[in-house]
Short mmCIF file of C-alpha atoms and ligand atoms in Angstrom, two decimals:
data_model
loop_
_atom_site.label_atom_id
_atom_site.label_comp_id
_atom_site.label_asym_id
_atom_site.label_seq_id
_atom_site.Cartn_x
_atom_site.Cartn_y
_atom_site.Cartn_z
CA VAL A 270 -0.02 0.03 0.05
CA LEU A 271 1.51 3.23 -1.11
CA ALA A 272 0.20 6.60 -0.17
CA GLY A 273 1.16 10.07 -1.05
CA PRO A 274 2.00 11.36 -4.65
CA VAL A 275 2.52 7.82 -5.76
CA LEU A 276 0.64 7.58 -9.10
CA CYS A 277 3.96 7.88 -10.91
CA GLU A 278 4.78 4.30 -9.55
CA LEU A 279 1.96 2.79 -11.57
CA PRO A 280 3.76 2.05 -14.86
CA GLN A 281 6.51 0.17 -13.01
CA LEU A 282 3.99 -1.82 -10.94
CA ILE A 283 2.25 -3.03 -14.10
CA ALA A 284 5.32 -3.32 -16.31
CA ASP A 285 5.42 -7.12 -16.26
CA THR A 286 1.74 -7.55 -16.96
CA THR A 287 0.98 -8.77 -20.49
CA ARG A 288 -2.63 -7.60 -20.54
CA LEU A 289 -4.37 -5.04 -18.22
CA VAL A 290 -8.07 -4.23 -17.96
CA VAL A 291 -9.19 -1.15 -16.05
CA VAL A 292 -12.49 -1.24 -14.15
CA THR A 293 -13.93 2.19 -13.26
CA ASP A 294 -17.14 4.10 -13.48
CA ALA A 295 -18.18 6.82 -15.88
CA LYS A 296 -17.72 9.79 -13.45
CA VAL A 297 -14.12 8.78 -12.46
CA ARG A 298 -13.36 8.11 -16.16
CA ARG A 299 -14.55 11.53 -17.02
CA LEU A 300 -12.64 13.24 -14.39
CA HIS A 301 -9.42 11.24 -14.29
CA ALA A 302 -9.02 9.32 -17.56
CA GLN A 303 -5.62 11.06 -18.04
CA SER A 304 -4.34 8.91 -15.11
CA PHE A 305 -5.53 5.62 -16.61
CA PRO A 306 -2.83 3.41 -18.12
CA PRO A 307 -3.46 2.24 -21.65
CA GLY A 308 -5.68 -0.85 -22.04
CA GLU A 309 -9.38 -1.89 -22.23
CA VAL A 310 -11.78 -0.21 -19.85
CA ILE A 311 -14.89 -1.69 -18.27
CA GLU A 312 -17.38 0.78 -16.75
CA VAL A 313 -19.63 -0.25 -13.88
CA GLY A 314 -22.68 1.60 -12.58
CA GLN A 315 -22.77 4.08 -9.83
CA GLY A 316 -24.73 3.94 -6.46
CA GLU A 317 -24.91 0.95 -3.92
CA GLY A 318 -27.54 -0.71 -6.13
CA ALA A 319 -24.70 -1.38 -8.71
CA LYS A 320 -22.78 -3.41 -6.28
CA SER A 321 -24.48 -6.41 -7.45
CA LEU A 322 -24.22 -9.83 -9.07
CA GLU A 323 -25.68 -8.33 -12.24
CA THR A 324 -22.75 -5.93 -12.44
CA LEU A 325 -20.30 -8.62 -11.77
CA GLN A 326 -21.88 -10.79 -14.54
CA ASP A 327 -21.53 -7.77 -16.91
CA VAL A 328 -17.89 -7.44 -15.88
CA PHE A 329 -17.22 -11.23 -16.57
CA GLN A 330 -19.00 -11.07 -19.91
CA GLN A 331 -16.65 -8.22 -20.96
CA LEU A 332 -13.56 -10.12 -19.65
CA GLN A 333 -14.68 -13.08 -21.70
CA ARG A 334 -15.06 -10.78 -24.81
CA PHE A 335 -11.63 -9.41 -24.20
CA GLY A 336 -10.21 -12.97 -23.66
CA LEU A 337 -8.43 -12.03 -20.44
CA GLU A 338 -6.20 -14.90 -19.51
CA ARG A 339 -4.54 -15.96 -16.30
CA ASP A 340 -1.52 -13.75 -16.80
CA GLY A 341 -3.77 -10.69 -17.25
CA MET A 342 -4.63 -8.17 -14.49
CA LEU A 343 -7.48 -6.14 -13.37
CA LEU A 344 -6.90 -2.51 -12.27
CA GLY A 345 -9.63 -0.98 -10.29
CA VAL A 346 -9.76 2.86 -10.44
CA GLY A 347 -12.58 4.33 -8.40
CA GLY A 348 -14.49 4.44 -5.05
CA GLY A 349 -15.21 1.66 -2.73
CA LEU A 350 -17.74 0.24 -5.00
CA VAL A 351 -15.33 -0.04 -7.92
CA CYS A 352 -12.70 -1.50 -5.69
CA ASP A 353 -15.08 -4.13 -4.11
CA VAL A 354 -16.41 -5.26 -7.52
CA THR A 355 -12.93 -5.30 -9.04
CA GLY A 356 -11.44 -7.31 -6.18
CA PHE A 357 -14.23 -9.84 -6.29
CA ALA A 358 -14.09 -10.14 -10.09
CA ALA A 359 -10.34 -10.59 -10.03
CA ALA A 360 -10.63 -13.18 -7.12
CA THR A 361 -13.01 -15.36 -9.01
CA TRP A 362 -12.04 -14.94 -12.75
CA LEU A 363 -10.20 -18.08 -13.77
CA ARG A 364 -10.00 -18.88 -10.04
CA GLY A 365 -8.16 -15.68 -9.38
CA ILE A 366 -5.92 -13.33 -11.30
CA ARG A 367 -3.90 -10.33 -10.13
CA VAL A 368 -5.52 -7.19 -9.15
CA GLY A 369 -4.16 -3.62 -8.43
CA LEU A 370 -6.35 -0.85 -6.91
CA VAL A 371 -6.27 2.85 -7.33
CA PRO A 372 -8.81 4.15 -4.94
CA THR A 373 -10.11 7.62 -5.77
CA THR A 374 -12.39 8.52 -2.86
CA LEU A 375 -11.15 9.25 0.73
CA LEU A 376 -13.34 6.39 1.88
CA ALA A 377 -11.72 3.95 -0.41
CA GLN A 378 -8.17 5.20 0.25
CA ALA A 379 -8.60 5.19 3.95
CA ASP A 380 -10.49 1.96 4.17
CA ALA A 381 -12.33 0.03 1.38
CA ALA A 382 -9.31 -0.55 -1.02
CA VAL A 383 -7.00 -1.95 1.78
CA GLY A 384 -7.29 -5.11 3.77
CA GLY A 385 -8.29 -7.50 0.90
CA LYS A 386 -12.10 -7.70 1.46
CA ASN A 387 -14.12 -7.44 -1.51
CA GLY A 388 -17.68 -8.26 -2.49
CA VAL A 389 -21.15 -7.37 -3.69
CA ASN A 390 -24.52 -7.11 -2.02
CA PHE A 391 -27.14 -9.87 -2.36
CA GLY A 392 -30.79 -10.25 -1.24
CA GLY A 393 -30.79 -6.92 0.47
CA ILE A 394 -27.77 -7.69 2.59
CA LYS A 395 -24.55 -5.72 2.30
CA ASN A 396 -21.42 -7.60 1.14
CA LEU A 397 -23.07 -11.01 1.53
CA LEU A 398 -20.88 -12.46 -1.26
CA GLY A 399 -17.19 -11.87 -1.41
CA THR A 400 -13.73 -13.12 -0.54
CA ILE A 401 -10.66 -11.94 1.31
CA ARG A 402 -7.85 -11.75 -1.02
CA GLN A 403 -4.92 -9.24 -0.95
CA PRO A 404 -4.32 -6.94 -4.08
CA ALA A 405 -0.90 -6.92 -5.68
CA PHE A 406 -0.73 -3.15 -4.84
CA VAL A 407 -2.93 -0.19 -3.66
CA LEU A 408 -2.03 3.28 -4.68
CA CYS A 409 -3.51 6.12 -2.58
CA ASP A 410 -2.75 9.42 -4.37
CA PRO A 411 -4.20 12.67 -3.05
CA VAL A 412 -4.52 14.06 -6.60
CA PHE A 413 -7.89 12.24 -6.79
CA LEU A 414 -9.30 13.72 -3.62
CA GLN A 415 -9.38 17.33 -5.03
CA THR A 416 -12.33 16.50 -7.23
CA LEU A 417 -14.46 14.99 -4.55
CA SER A 418 -17.67 16.85 -3.57
CA PRO A 419 -17.72 18.09 0.16
CA ALA A 420 -20.30 15.38 0.92
CA GLU A 421 -17.98 12.70 -0.49
CA LEU A 422 -15.12 14.00 1.54
CA SER A 423 -17.16 13.89 4.72
CA ASN A 424 -18.36 10.43 3.76
CA GLY A 425 -14.63 9.33 3.81
CA LEU A 426 -13.96 11.14 7.04
CA ALA A 427 -16.34 8.82 8.75
CA GLU A 428 -14.00 5.82 8.32
CA VAL A 429 -10.98 8.01 9.42
CA VAL A 430 -12.98 8.92 12.62
CA LYS A 431 -13.74 5.19 13.01
CA ALA A 432 -10.10 4.12 12.78
CA ALA A 433 -9.23 6.82 15.38
CA ALA A 434 -12.04 5.86 17.69
CA VAL A 435 -11.12 2.15 17.74
CA ARG A 436 -7.36 2.34 17.84
CA ASP A 437 -5.76 5.86 17.89
CA ALA A 438 -6.54 8.35 20.52
CA ALA A 439 -3.88 10.76 19.13
CA LEU A 440 -5.39 10.72 15.70
CA PHE A 441 -8.80 11.45 17.20
CA GLY A 442 -7.41 14.48 18.83
CA PHE A 443 -5.82 15.58 15.50
CA LEU A 444 -9.15 15.25 13.80
CA GLU A 445 -10.76 17.33 16.49
CA ALA A 446 -8.12 20.08 16.19
CA ASN A 447 -8.20 20.07 12.41
CA ALA A 448 -11.82 19.51 11.38
CA GLU A 449 -12.08 22.82 9.54
CA ALA A 450 -8.81 22.26 7.68
CA LEU A 451 -10.01 18.67 6.52
CA LEU A 452 -13.33 20.18 5.31
CA ALA A 453 -11.34 22.81 3.39
CA PHE A 454 -9.43 19.96 1.53
CA ASP A 455 -6.19 21.09 3.26
CA SER A 456 -3.67 18.56 1.73
CA GLY A 457 -1.45 18.38 4.74
CA ALA A 458 -4.36 17.62 7.09
CA LEU A 459 -5.83 15.12 4.69
CA SER A 460 -2.55 13.25 4.28
CA HIS A 461 -2.13 13.01 8.03
CA ALA A 462 -5.65 11.69 8.41
CA LEU A 463 -5.18 9.22 5.58
CA PHE A 464 -1.87 8.05 6.97
CA GLY A 465 -3.36 7.62 10.45
CA ALA A 466 -6.32 5.63 9.20
CA LEU A 467 -4.16 3.37 7.03
CA ARG A 468 -1.79 2.54 9.96
CA VAL A 469 -4.78 1.57 12.08
CA LYS A 470 -6.29 -0.56 9.38
CA LEU A 471 -3.09 -2.20 8.20
CA GLY A 472 -2.09 -2.95 11.77
CA VAL A 473 -5.28 -4.68 12.59
CA VAL A 474 -5.42 -6.65 9.32
CA GLU A 475 -1.81 -7.72 9.63
CA ARG A 476 -2.69 -9.31 12.99
CA ASP A 477 -6.02 -10.79 11.93
CA GLU A 478 -6.39 -10.98 8.23
CA CYS A 479 -9.27 -13.48 8.24
CA GLU A 480 -11.30 -11.70 10.84
CA GLU A 481 -11.20 -14.29 13.56
CA GLY A 482 -11.02 -11.83 16.28
CA GLU A 483 -9.43 -8.32 16.35
CA ARG A 484 -10.41 -7.34 12.83
CA LEU A 485 -13.98 -7.20 14.00
CA VAL A 486 -13.20 -3.83 15.86
CA LEU A 487 -13.09 -2.21 12.38
CA ASN A 488 -16.74 -2.92 12.21
CA PHE A 489 -17.40 -0.24 14.82
CA GLY A 490 -20.54 1.54 13.66
CA HIS A 491 -21.25 -0.96 11.01
CA THR A 492 -23.92 -3.20 12.73
CA LEU A 493 -26.49 -0.44 12.65
CA GLY A 494 -24.61 1.25 9.81
CA HIS A 495 -25.21 -1.55 7.36
CA ALA A 496 -28.84 -1.66 8.42
CA VAL A 497 -29.17 2.02 7.83
CA GLU A 498 -27.34 1.95 4.61
CA ALA A 499 -29.52 -0.99 3.32
CA THR A 500 -32.79 0.58 4.38
CA LEU A 501 -32.38 4.46 4.33
CA GLY A 502 -30.10 4.68 1.34
CA LEU A 503 -27.50 6.97 2.98
CA ARG A 504 -23.90 6.92 1.86
CA HIS A 505 -21.77 4.26 3.50
CA GLY A 506 -19.82 6.80 5.74
CA GLU A 507 -23.02 8.58 6.70
CA ALA A 508 -24.65 5.37 7.75
CA VAL A 509 -21.49 4.40 9.76
CA SER A 510 -21.62 7.85 11.46
CA LEU A 511 -25.05 7.09 12.79
CA GLY A 512 -23.95 3.55 13.66
CA MET A 513 -20.94 4.91 15.65
CA VAL A 514 -23.05 7.24 17.66
CA PHE A 515 -25.39 4.34 18.47
CA ALA A 516 -22.57 1.95 19.39
CA ALA A 517 -20.87 4.54 21.56
CA ARG A 518 -24.07 5.27 23.46
CA LEU A 519 -24.72 1.65 23.93
CA SER A 520 -21.17 1.22 25.27
CA GLU A 521 -21.85 3.97 27.79
CA SER A 522 -25.10 2.61 28.82
CA ARG A 523 -23.52 -0.83 29.38
CA GLY A 524 -20.85 0.92 31.63
CA TRP A 525 -17.91 0.04 29.30
CA LEU A 526 -17.28 3.57 28.14
CA PRO A 527 -16.89 6.43 30.60
CA ALA A 528 -19.65 9.14 30.50
CA GLY A 529 -19.29 11.92 28.06
CA ARG A 530 -17.22 10.03 25.42
CA ALA A 531 -20.22 9.36 23.15
CA ALA A 532 -21.00 13.06 23.13
CA ARG A 533 -17.43 13.83 22.21
CA LEU A 534 -17.59 11.37 19.23
CA GLU A 535 -20.95 12.91 18.15
CA GLN A 536 -19.57 16.35 18.31
CA LEU A 537 -16.56 15.44 16.04
CA LEU A 538 -18.84 13.77 13.57
CA ARG A 539 -21.15 16.75 13.50
CA ARG A 540 -18.24 19.10 12.94
CA VAL A 541 -17.18 17.13 9.87
CA GLN A 542 -20.73 17.40 8.43
CA LEU A 543 -21.82 13.83 9.17
CA PRO A 544 -25.38 12.95 10.38
CA THR A 545 -25.69 11.90 14.01
CA ARG A 546 -29.50 11.81 14.43
CA LEU A 547 -31.56 8.88 13.07
CA ALA A 548 -34.77 9.49 11.39
CA GLY A 549 -36.15 6.44 9.98
CA ASN A 550 -38.41 3.41 10.04
CA GLN A 551 -37.23 1.46 13.18
CA ALA A 552 -38.95 -1.71 12.19
CA ALA A 553 -37.11 -1.86 8.95
CA LEU A 554 -33.86 -1.13 10.65
CA LEU A 555 -34.42 -3.95 13.06
CA ALA A 556 -35.36 -6.35 10.37
CA ALA A 557 -32.11 -5.43 8.55
CA ALA A 558 -30.13 -5.89 11.76
CA HIS A 559 -31.60 -9.37 12.25
CA ARG A 560 -30.09 -10.23 8.84
CA ASP A 561 -26.69 -9.06 10.00
CA LYS A 562 -23.84 -11.30 8.86
CA LYS A 563 -22.19 -11.22 12.27
CA ARG A 564 -25.22 -12.39 14.15
CA ILE A 565 -24.89 -15.68 16.04
CA GLY A 566 -28.28 -16.97 17.34
CA ASN A 567 -29.98 -14.04 18.96
CA ARG A 568 -26.77 -12.13 19.61
CA LEU A 569 -24.95 -9.61 17.51
CA ARG A 570 -21.20 -9.45 17.69
CA MET A 571 -20.76 -5.73 18.00
CA ALA A 572 -17.60 -3.56 18.18
CA LEU A 573 -18.05 -1.25 21.18
CA LEU A 574 -15.81 1.27 22.84
CA LYS A 575 -14.01 1.11 26.25
CA GLU A 576 -12.26 4.46 25.58
CA ILE A 577 -11.69 6.78 22.66
CA GLY A 578 -9.00 4.93 20.81
CA GLU A 579 -9.86 1.43 22.31
CA ALA A 580 -12.52 -0.80 20.92
CA ILE A 581 -13.65 -4.25 22.13
CA VAL A 582 -16.00 -6.89 20.47
CA GLU A 583 -18.93 -7.97 22.63
CA PRO A 584 -22.04 -10.10 21.93
CA ILE A 585 -25.21 -7.94 22.32
CA GLU A 586 -28.67 -9.58 22.67
CA ILE A 587 -31.04 -8.49 19.78
CA GLY A 588 -33.38 -7.33 22.62
CA ALA A 589 -30.81 -4.99 24.10
CA PHE A 590 -29.96 -3.67 20.58
CA GLU A 591 -33.69 -3.01 20.06
CA ALA A 592 -33.97 -1.13 23.26
CA ALA A 593 -30.98 0.95 22.60
CA LEU A 594 -32.31 1.69 19.16
CA SER A 595 -35.55 3.19 20.54
CA ASN A 596 -33.45 5.48 22.62
CA LEU A 597 -31.59 6.85 19.51
CA ARG A 598 -33.64 9.86 18.63
N1 NAD B 193 -13.98 -3.79 1.26
C1 NAD B 193 -13.84 -3.09 2.41
O1 NAD B 193 -13.08 -3.32 3.28
C2 NAD B 193 -14.75 -1.79 2.49
C3 NAD B 193 -14.55 -0.96 3.52
C4 NAD B 193 -15.42 0.15 3.59
C5 NAD B 193 -16.41 0.32 2.69
N2 NAD B 193 -16.50 -0.47 1.58
C6 NAD B 193 -17.56 -0.19 0.54
O2 NAD B 193 -17.24 0.97 -0.16
C7 NAD B 193 -18.37 1.48 -0.78
C8 NAD B 193 -18.51 3.00 -0.60
O3 NAD B 193 -17.37 3.50 -1.21
P1 NAD B 193 -17.31 5.06 -1.61
O4 NAD B 193 -17.86 5.86 -0.42
O5 NAD B 193 -15.99 5.33 -2.17
O6 NAD B 193 -18.53 5.21 -2.66
P2 NAD B 193 -18.55 4.99 -4.23
O7 NAD B 193 -17.55 4.02 -4.65
O8 NAD B 193 -20.00 4.59 -4.47
O9 NAD B 193 -18.28 6.36 -4.85
C9 NAD B 193 -19.12 7.44 -4.57
C10 NAD B 193 -19.19 8.40 -5.75
O10 NAD B 193 -17.98 9.17 -5.92
C11 NAD B 193 -17.65 9.18 -7.30
N3 NAD B 193 -16.13 9.41 -7.25
C12 NAD B 193 -15.19 8.49 -7.13
N4 NAD B 193 -13.98 9.00 -7.10
C13 NAD B 193 -14.16 10.36 -7.28
C14 NAD B 193 -13.28 11.52 -7.45
N5 NAD B 193 -11.96 11.35 -7.27
N6 NAD B 193 -13.85 12.68 -7.68
C15 NAD B 193 -15.21 12.82 -7.72
N7 NAD B 193 -16.06 11.86 -7.66
C16 NAD B 193 -15.49 10.56 -7.37
C17 NAD B 193 -18.03 7.92 -7.84
O11 NAD B 193 -18.26 8.00 -9.16
C18 NAD B 193 -19.38 7.77 -7.06
O12 NAD B 193 -20.41 8.45 -7.80
C19 NAD B 193 -19.61 0.72 -0.17
O13 NAD B 193 -20.11 -0.20 -0.90
C20 NAD B 193 -18.95 0.07 1.05
O14 NAD B 193 -19.57 -1.14 1.51
C21 NAD B 193 -15.76 -1.60 1.56
ZN1 ZN B 194 -17.05 0.85 6.35
#
């Protein structure tokens, strides 16, 4: 994983590849085609609905048409959606070919493109199909971030706040002190935030690649977050923001997290323009939470906080989850 002004490394990283197919979406292609290496291009749709088996099938059909063989390579250039779909396609095409990722949103640079998880949604459930398989390389270049909308920037900051909340109190303090600079696309502040989030994620993934234990802490905010994303149609980071407030309050009410910390988290999220108040159909949310992948029997394995910068994973009864949800207004 290379981060910084690293796009210049791309030609060398793909030099020994006989055949390269770029996977992207129309918007990224329009804004950043000048950064694409030569080769065929496959465009996938935009919006969470496009993270589907139909999209994957379309990608496979084009790969078949191009005749991409085992020595070929896929290069995903785009946000988390493009990276997830490209990673999954590469992991399964001909039982697995090489893949490189060039994430172009802050969310994908700080989180989605690193760690090897990929996948598509299925049956109304987020990421139900997918694999864990490491890409050959990930290039996180800040040049892409300058074309993000303010809403997409905030969306990415949600995963940076998450990384800080679960493993890095100093990064959390930095985000508090630099919220305005981050929102103003200040490149120094963004780089510091990105490097901090990458350090947390890569550290956790190196210790527990297959999510047998510690990696679950990166799911902080995602139990309710995925339910919100699936039912209310918010952006991933926005949904995770609501999920983090919920999980922090639940942590406080269980006595694991000292009083006042949930409010501190909520304040930072508000300052970086993320939603913290849930307005939605509670029954639909609960139904979605029941379908959570990390549910075991009537318990949800949730990432909760012991302190800002220290997360734990605890089983939470669905009933307790439901009660906490009705307090989140
Ligand atoms: N695999 C993982 O570990 C992991 C982790 C976190 C999130 N995710 C997944 O990532 C997805 C969300 O990713 P996302 O937030 O990047 O959304 P996204 O990929 O849907 O991109 C959002 C929008 O931003 C546009 N865009 C991309 N790069 C741009 C740029 N440089 N300038 C302007 N616009 C640009 C895209 O065209 C798209 O319209 C979700 O599906 C989520 O589940 C995966
Ligand atoms: Zn996430």
